[in-house]
Short mmCIF file of C-alpha atoms in Angstrom, two decimals:
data_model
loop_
_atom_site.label_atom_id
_atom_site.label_comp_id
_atom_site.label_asym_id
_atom_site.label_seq_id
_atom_site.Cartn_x
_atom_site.Cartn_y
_atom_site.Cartn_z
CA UNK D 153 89.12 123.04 97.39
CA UNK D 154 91.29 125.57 99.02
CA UNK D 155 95.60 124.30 99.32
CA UNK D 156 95.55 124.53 103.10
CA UNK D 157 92.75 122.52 103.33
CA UNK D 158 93.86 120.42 100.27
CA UNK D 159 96.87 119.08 102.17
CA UNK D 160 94.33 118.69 105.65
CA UNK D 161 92.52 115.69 104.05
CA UNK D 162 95.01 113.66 101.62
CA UNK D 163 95.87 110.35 103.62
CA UNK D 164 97.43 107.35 102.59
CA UNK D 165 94.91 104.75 102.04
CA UNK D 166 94.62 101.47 102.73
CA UNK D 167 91.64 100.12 102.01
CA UNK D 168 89.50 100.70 99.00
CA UNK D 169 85.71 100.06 97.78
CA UNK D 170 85.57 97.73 95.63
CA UNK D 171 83.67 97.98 92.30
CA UNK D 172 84.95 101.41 91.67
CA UNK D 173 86.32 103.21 88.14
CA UNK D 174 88.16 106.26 87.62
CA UNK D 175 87.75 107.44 84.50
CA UNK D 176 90.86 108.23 81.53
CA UNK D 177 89.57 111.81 81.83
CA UNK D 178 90.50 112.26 85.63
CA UNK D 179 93.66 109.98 85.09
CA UNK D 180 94.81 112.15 82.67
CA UNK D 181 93.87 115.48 84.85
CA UNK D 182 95.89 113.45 87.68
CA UNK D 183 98.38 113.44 85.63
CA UNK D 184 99.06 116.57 83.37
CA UNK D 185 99.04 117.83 87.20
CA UNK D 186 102.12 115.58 87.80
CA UNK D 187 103.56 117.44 84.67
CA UNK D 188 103.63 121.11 86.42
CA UNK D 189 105.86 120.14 89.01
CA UNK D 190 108.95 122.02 89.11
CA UNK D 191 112.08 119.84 87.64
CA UNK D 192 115.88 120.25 87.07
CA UNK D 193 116.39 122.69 84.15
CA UNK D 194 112.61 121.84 83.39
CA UNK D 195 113.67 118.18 82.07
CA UNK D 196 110.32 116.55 83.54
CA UNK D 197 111.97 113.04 83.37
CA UNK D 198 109.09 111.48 85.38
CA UNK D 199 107.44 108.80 83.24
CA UNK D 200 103.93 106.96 84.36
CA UNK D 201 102.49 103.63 83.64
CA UNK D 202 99.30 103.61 84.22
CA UNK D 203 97.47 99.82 85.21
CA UNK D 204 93.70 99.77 85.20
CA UNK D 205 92.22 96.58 83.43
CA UNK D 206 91.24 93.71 85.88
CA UNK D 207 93.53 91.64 84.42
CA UNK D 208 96.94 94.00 84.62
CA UNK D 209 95.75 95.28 87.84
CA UNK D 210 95.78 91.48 89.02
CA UNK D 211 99.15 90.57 87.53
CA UNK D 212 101.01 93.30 88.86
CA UNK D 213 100.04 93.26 91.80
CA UNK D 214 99.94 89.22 92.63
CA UNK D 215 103.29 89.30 91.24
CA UNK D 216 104.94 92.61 91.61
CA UNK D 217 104.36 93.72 94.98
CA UNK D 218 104.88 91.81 98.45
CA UNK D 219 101.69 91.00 100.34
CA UNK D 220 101.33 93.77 102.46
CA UNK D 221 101.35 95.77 99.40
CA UNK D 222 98.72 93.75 97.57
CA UNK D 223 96.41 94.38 100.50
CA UNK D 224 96.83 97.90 100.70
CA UNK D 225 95.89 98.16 97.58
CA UNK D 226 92.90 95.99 96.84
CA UNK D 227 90.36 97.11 95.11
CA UNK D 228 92.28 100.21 94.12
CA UNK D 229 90.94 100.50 90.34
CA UNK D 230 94.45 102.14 88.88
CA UNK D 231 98.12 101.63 90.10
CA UNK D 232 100.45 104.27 88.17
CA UNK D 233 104.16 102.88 88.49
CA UNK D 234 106.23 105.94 88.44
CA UNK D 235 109.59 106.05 87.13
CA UNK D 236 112.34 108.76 85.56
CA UNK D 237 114.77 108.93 82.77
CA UNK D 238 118.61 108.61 84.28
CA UNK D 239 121.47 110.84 83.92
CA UNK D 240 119.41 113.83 82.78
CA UNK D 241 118.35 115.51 85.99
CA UNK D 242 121.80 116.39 87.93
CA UNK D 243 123.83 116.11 84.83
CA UNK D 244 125.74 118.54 83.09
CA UNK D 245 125.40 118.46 79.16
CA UNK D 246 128.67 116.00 78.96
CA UNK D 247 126.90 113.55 80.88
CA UNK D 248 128.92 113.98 84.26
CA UNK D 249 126.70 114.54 87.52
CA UNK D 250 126.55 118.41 88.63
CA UNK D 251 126.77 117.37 91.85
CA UNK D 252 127.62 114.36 94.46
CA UNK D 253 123.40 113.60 93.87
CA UNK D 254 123.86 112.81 90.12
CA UNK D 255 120.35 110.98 89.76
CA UNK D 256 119.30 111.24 92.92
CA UNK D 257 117.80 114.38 91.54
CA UNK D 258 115.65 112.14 89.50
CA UNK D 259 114.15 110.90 91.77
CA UNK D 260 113.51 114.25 93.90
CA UNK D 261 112.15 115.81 90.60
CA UNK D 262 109.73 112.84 90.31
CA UNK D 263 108.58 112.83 94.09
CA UNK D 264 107.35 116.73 93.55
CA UNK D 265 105.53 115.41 90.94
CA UNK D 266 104.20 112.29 92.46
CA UNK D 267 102.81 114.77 95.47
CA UNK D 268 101.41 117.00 92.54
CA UNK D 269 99.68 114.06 91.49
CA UNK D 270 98.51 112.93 94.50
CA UNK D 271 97.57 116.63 95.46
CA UNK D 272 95.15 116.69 92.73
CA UNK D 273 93.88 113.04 92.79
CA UNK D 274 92.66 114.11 96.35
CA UNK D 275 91.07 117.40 94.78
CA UNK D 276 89.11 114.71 92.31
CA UNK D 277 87.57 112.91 95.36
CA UNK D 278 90.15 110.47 94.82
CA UNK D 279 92.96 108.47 97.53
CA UNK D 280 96.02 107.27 97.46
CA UNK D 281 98.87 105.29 98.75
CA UNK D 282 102.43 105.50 97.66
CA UNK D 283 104.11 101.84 97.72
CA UNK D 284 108.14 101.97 97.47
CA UNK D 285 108.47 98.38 98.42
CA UNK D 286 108.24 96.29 95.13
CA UNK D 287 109.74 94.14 92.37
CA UNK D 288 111.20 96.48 90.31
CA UNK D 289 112.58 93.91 87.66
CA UNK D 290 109.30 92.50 87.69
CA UNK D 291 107.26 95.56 86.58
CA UNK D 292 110.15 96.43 84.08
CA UNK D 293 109.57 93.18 82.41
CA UNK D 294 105.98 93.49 82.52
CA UNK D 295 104.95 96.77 81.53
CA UNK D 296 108.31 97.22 79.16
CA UNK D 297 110.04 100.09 81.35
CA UNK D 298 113.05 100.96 79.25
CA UNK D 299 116.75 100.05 81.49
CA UNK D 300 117.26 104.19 80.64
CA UNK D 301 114.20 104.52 83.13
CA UNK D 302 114.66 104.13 87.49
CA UNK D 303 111.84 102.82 88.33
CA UNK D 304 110.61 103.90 91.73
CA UNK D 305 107.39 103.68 93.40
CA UNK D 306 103.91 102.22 92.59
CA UNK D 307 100.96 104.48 93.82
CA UNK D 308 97.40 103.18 94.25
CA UNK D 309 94.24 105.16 93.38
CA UNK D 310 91.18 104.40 94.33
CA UNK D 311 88.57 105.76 96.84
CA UNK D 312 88.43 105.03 100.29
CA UNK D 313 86.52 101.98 102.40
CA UNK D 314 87.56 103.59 105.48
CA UNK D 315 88.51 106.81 106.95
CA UNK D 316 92.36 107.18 107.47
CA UNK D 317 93.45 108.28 110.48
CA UNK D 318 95.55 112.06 111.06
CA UNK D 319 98.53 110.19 112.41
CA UNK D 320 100.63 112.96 114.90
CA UNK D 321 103.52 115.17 113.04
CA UNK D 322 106.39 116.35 114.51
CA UNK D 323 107.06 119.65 116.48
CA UNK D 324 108.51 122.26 113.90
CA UNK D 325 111.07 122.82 117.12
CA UNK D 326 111.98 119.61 116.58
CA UNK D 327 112.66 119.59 112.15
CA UNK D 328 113.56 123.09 111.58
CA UNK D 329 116.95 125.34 112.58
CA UNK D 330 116.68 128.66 112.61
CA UNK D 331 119.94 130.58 112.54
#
């Protein structure tokens, strides 16, 4: 699948089949695709837990994410929680921040690769949703994140019970400046 039309079709989902599997081999495609996104100084600091048996699947998200969440995502076979090492991207080699961002550059670095990793879920045939509302002490304690580690989004995959909707975007006039 060509890029232009890559980025035509990937939706947020919210609704999945149920009964579905994705196997280790496209996880791991998914992503080693996350892995080639560009990153301060090349640090790739993103880190992935990756949440696939019926049981974990259940317990996280029962118990990590609010109900709204858990509905968006049932039946959604895997749920990667994504997360970054601190004070690494944005930092100088004495530990001070480079910048007034400090790890805020984390957490950029991390969402090129969670769009990476959604780009080429959607090239698989597979959907996704990204979920930033959800217990991050929770997961921590459950799946063992280190405190070095921000944790910062939980992203469903899965394949689609419904066709998402284009929503509108906005006028280029109205997000870009030329000058």
């Amino acid at each position: 699948m060509e890029y232009s039309e890559l980025i035509l079709v990937r939706r947020s989902v919210r609704k999945y089949q149920e009964g579905t599997h994705i196997s280790d081999a496209a996880i791991k495609e998914i992503i080693q695709a996350a892995q080639l996104a560009p990153s301060w100084k090349n640090s790739q600091t993103g880190r992935y837990y990756i949440v696939k048996s019926p049981e974990a699947l259940e317990d996280i998200r029962t118990s990590c994410l609010p109900e709204f969440n858990q509905n968006s995502s049932k039946n959604a076979p895997v749920l990667v929680v994504t997360a970054f090492e601190k004070g690494i991207s944005g930092f100088n080699p004495d530990g001070t921040p480079t910048n007034e961002l400090g790890d805020e550059w984390g957490s950029y670095d991390l969402g090129l690769q969670n769009a990476y990793m959604l780009l080429k879920a959607r090239e698989l045939g597979i959907d996704s949703l990204i979920m930033g509302i959800r217990d991050a002490d929770k997961l921590r304690e459950k799946l063992s994140v280190p405190a070095s580690q921000e944790i910062v989004a939980v992203i469903a995959l899965g394949y689609s019970a419904a066709d998402p909707v284009f929503r509108k975007r906005k006028e280029i006039s109205e997000i870009c400046k030329e000058f």
